[in-house]
Short mmCIF file of C-alpha atoms in Angstrom, two decimals:
data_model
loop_
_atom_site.label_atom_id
_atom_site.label_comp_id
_atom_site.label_asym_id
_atom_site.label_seq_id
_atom_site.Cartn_x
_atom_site.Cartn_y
_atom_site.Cartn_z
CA UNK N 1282 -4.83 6.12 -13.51
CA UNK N 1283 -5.66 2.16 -14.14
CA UNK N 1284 -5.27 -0.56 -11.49
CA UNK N 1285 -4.79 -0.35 -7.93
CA UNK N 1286 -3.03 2.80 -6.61
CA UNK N 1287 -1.57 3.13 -3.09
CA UNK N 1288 0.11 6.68 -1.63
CA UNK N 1289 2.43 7.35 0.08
CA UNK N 1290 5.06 4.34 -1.54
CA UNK N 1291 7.41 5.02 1.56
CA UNK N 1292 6.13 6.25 5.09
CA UNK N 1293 8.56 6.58 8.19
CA UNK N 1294 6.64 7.63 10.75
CA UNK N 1295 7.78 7.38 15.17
CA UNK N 1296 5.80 5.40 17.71
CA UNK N 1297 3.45 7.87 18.51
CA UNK N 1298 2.27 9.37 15.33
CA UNK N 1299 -0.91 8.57 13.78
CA UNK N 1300 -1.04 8.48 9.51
CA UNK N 1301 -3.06 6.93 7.20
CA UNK N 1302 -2.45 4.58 3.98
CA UNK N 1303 -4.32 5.40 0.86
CA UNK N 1304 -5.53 2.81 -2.04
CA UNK N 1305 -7.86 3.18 -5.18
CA UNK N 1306 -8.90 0.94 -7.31
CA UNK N 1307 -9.76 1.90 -10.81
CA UNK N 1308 -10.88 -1.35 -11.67
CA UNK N 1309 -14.84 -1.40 -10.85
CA UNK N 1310 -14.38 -4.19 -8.17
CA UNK N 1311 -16.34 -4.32 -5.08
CA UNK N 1312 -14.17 -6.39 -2.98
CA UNK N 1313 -10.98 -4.50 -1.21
CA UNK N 1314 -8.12 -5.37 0.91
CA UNK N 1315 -5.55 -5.17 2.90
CA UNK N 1316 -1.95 -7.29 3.26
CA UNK N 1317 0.66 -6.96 5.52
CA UNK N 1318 4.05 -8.11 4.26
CA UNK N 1319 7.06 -9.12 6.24
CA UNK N 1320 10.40 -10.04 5.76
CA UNK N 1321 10.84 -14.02 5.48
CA UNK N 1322 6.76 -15.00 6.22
CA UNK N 1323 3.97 -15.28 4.03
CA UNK N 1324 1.39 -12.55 3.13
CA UNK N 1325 -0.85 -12.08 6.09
CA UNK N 1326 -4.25 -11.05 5.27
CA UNK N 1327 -5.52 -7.99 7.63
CA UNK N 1328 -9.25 -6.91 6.45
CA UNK N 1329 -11.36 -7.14 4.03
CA UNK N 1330 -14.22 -5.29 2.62
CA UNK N 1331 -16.76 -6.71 -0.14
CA UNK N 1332 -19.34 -3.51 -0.90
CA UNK N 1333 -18.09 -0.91 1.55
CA UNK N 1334 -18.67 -3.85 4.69
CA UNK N 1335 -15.77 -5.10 6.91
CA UNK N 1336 -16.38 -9.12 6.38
CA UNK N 1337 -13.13 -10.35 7.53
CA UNK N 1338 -10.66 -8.56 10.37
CA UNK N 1339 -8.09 -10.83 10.83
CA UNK N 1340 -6.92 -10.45 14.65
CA UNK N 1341 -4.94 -7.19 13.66
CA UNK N 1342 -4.45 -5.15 16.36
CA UNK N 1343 -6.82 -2.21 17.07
CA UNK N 1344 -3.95 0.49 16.63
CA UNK N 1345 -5.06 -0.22 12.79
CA UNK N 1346 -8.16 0.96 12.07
CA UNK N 1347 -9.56 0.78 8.41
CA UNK N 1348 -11.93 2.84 6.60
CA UNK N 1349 -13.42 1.73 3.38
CA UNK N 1350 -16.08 4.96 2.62
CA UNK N 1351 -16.67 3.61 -0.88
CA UNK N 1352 -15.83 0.62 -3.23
CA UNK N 1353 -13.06 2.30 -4.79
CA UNK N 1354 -11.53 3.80 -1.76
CA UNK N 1355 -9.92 2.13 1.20
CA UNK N 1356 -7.79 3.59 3.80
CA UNK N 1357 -5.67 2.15 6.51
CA UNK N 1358 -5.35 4.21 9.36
CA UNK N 1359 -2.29 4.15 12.01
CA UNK N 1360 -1.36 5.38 15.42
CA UNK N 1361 0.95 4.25 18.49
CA UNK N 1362 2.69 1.27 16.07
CA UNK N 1363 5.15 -0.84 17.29
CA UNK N 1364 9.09 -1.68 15.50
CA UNK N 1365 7.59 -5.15 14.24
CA UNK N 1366 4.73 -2.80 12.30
CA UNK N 1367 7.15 -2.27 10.12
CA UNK N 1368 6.58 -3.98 6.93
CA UNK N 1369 5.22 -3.39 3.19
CA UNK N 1370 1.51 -2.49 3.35
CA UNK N 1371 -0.21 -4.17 0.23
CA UNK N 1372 -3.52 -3.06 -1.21
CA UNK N 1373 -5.74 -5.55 -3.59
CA UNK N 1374 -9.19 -5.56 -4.90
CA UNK N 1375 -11.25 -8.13 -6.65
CA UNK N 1376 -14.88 -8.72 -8.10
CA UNK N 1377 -16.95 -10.62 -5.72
CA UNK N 1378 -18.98 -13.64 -7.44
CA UNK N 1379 -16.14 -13.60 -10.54
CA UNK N 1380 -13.29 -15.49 -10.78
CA UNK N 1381 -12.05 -14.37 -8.01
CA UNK N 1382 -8.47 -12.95 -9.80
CA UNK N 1383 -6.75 -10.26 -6.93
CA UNK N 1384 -4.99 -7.69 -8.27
CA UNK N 1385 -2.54 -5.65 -5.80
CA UNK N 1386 -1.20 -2.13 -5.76
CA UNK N 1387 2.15 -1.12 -5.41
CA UNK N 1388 2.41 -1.50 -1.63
CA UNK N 1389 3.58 1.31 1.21
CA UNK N 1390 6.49 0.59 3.06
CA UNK N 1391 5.99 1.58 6.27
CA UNK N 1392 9.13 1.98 8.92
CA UNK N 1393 8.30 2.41 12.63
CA UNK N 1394 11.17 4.21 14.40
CA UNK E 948 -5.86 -25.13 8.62
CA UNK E 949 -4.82 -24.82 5.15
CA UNK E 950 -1.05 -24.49 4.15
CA UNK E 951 0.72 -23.58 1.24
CA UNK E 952 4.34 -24.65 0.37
CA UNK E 953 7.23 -23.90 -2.00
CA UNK E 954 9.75 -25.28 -3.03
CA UNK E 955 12.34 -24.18 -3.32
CA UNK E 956 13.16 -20.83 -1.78
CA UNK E 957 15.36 -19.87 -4.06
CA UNK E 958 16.77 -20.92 -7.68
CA UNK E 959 19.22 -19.61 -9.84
CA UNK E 960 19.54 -20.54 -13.90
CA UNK E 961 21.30 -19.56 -16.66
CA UNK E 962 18.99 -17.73 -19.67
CA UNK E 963 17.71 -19.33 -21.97
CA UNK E 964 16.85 -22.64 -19.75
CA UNK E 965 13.39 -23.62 -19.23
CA UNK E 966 12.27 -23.96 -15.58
CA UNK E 967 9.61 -25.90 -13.28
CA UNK E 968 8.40 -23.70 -10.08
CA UNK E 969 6.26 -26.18 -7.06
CA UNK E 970 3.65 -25.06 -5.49
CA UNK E 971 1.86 -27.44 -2.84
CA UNK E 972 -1.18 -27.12 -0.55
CA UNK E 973 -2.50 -29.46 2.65
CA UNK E 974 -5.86 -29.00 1.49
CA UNK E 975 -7.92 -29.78 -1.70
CA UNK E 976 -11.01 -27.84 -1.03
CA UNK E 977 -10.33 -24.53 -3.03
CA UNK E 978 -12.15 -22.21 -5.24
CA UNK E 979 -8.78 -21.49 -7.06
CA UNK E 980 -5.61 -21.13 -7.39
CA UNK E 981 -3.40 -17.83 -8.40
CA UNK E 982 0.72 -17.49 -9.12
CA UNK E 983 1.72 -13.98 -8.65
CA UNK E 984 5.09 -12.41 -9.50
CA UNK E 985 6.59 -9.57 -7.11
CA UNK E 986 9.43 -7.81 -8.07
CA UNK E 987 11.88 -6.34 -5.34
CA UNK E 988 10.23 -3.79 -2.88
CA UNK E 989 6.65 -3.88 -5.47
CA UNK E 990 3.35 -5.06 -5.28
CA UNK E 991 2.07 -8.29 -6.80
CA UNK E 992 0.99 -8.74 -10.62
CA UNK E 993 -1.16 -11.74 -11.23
CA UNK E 994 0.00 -13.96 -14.07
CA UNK E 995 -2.46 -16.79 -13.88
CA UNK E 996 -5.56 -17.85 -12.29
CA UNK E 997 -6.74 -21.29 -12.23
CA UNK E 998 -10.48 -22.19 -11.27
CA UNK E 999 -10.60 -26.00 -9.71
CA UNK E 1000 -11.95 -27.81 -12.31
CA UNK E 1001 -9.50 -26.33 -14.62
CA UNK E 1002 -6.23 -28.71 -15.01
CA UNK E 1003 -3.94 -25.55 -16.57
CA UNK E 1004 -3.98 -21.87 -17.79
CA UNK E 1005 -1.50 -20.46 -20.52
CA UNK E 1006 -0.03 -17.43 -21.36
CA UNK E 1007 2.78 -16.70 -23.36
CA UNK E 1008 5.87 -18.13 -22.17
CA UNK E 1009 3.79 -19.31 -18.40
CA UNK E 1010 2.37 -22.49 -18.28
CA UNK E 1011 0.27 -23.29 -14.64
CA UNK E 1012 -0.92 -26.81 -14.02
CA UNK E 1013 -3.37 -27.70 -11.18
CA UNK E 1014 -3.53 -31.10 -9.66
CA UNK E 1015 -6.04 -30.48 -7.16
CA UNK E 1016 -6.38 -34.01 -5.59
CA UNK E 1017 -2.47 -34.19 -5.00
CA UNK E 1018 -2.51 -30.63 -4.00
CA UNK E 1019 -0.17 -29.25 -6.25
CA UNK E 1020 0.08 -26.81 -8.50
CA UNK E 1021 3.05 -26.15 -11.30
CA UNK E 1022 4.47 -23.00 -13.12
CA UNK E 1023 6.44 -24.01 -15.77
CA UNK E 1024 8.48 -21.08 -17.42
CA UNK E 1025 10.15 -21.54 -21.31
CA UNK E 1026 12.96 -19.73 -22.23
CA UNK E 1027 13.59 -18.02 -19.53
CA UNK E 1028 15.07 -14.61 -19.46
CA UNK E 1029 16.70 -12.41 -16.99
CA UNK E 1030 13.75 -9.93 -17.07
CA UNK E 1031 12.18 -13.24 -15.57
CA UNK E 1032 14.17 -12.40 -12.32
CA UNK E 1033 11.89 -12.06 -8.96
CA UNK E 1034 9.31 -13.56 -6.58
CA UNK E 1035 7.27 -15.85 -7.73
CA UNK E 1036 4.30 -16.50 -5.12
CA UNK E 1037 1.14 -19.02 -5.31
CA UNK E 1038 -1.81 -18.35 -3.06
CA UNK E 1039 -5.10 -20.83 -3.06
CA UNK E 1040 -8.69 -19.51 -1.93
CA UNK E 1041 -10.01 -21.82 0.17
CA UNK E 1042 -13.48 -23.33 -0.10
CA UNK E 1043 -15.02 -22.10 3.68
CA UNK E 1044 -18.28 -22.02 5.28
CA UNK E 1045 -19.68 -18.07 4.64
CA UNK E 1046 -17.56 -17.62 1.43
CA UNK E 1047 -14.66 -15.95 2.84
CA UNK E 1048 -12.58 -14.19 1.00
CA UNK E 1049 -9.14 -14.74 2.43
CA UNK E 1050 -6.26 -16.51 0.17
CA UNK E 1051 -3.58 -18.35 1.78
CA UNK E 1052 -0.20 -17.62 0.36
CA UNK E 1053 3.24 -19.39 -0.13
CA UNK E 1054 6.60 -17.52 1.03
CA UNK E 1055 7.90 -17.70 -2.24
CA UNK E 1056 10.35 -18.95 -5.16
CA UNK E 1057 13.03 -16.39 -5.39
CA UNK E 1058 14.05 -16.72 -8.84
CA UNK E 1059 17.25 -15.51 -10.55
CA UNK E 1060 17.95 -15.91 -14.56
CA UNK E 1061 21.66 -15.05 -15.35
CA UNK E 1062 22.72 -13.22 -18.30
#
């Protein structure tokens, strides 16, 4: 495996289910994160963890929790979403103090019925 | 607040032409600046990074320019091909008190090369 992994790809999932969102990084970078993506609107950032620490949460509602338990693993957990949840869930690290280059996994699309 | 802008949303060329992508941001104070390409329903792959006091980064057929007092950026794409077909995305990092780590993207260039 090289790069930034995320499982599942696609996730449909009703309002009052709780899953989680996977991502590795194989790329020794201590810096991870998570994007949400939505039709017609920029790349929101959601959190951000630089050596296992949440440094940035970015207003995102508390029914997504993540869970970062080591610097190449970070989870997004979900439960009681809403419709406009739905969106493609992007994963990225980076090396803190470098040049500061993301690279991004694949993404999970995520549908909230 | 910082803002990034591109223009424009969409473009369409025939192969073979050689093509000019904008990127423009409201504020000068960045660490960086990044074009990404994203191919339908897929993640992002970096093409180039550009640190602020560089002026442009190459590779291959790619060609970024930064302009960081007019707040632009360019991606300039020779020969293009239809395999060139998709997103194209800039983001900045701002420079911000603590060092954060958040990057402020662009919606987009949707670009099409016909056959």
């Amino acid at each position: 495996e090289t790069g930034v992994t995320q499982t599942p790809r696609h996730l449909v999932m009703g309002m009052t289910n709780k899953k989680s969102l996977k991502c590795e990084q194989h790329l020794g970078h201590n810096a991870m994160y998570w994007y949400k993506q939505s039709a017609k609107k920029p790349l929101e950032l959601m959190f951000v963890y630089n050596f296992k620490e949440q440094t940035e949460n970015n207003s995102v509602p508390s029914r997504f929790s993540p869970e970062c338990p080591n610097s190449s693993h970070l989870f997004l957990h979900l439960h009681t979403l809403q419709p406009e949840d739905s969106a493609l869930y992007l994963c990225a690290s980076s090396q803190i103090w470098g040049p500061g280059e993301l690279f991004f996994g694949e993404g999970s699309r995520l549908t909230v019925l | 607040k910082q803002e990034v802008t591109q223009i424009p949303a969409a473009l369409s060329v025939p192969e073979g032409e050689n093509l000019v992508l904008n990127c423009s941001f409201t504020d000068s104070a960045i660490y960086n600046l990044q074009w990404f390409r994203q191919d339908p329903g897929k993640g992002l792959t970096s093409l180039l990074l550009i640190q602020s006091s560089q002026r442009e980064q190459t590779s291959g057929r790619l060609n970024a320019s930064l302009d960081k007092s007019s707040g632009r950026s360019t991606l300039y794409i020779a020969a293009s091909q239809p395999g060139d077909s998709a997103t194209y995305l800039c983001a900045v990092r701002p420079i911000t008190q603590g060092g954060s780590e958040k990057l402020v993207f662009g919606k987009g260039t949707k670009l099409t090369v016909n056959p």
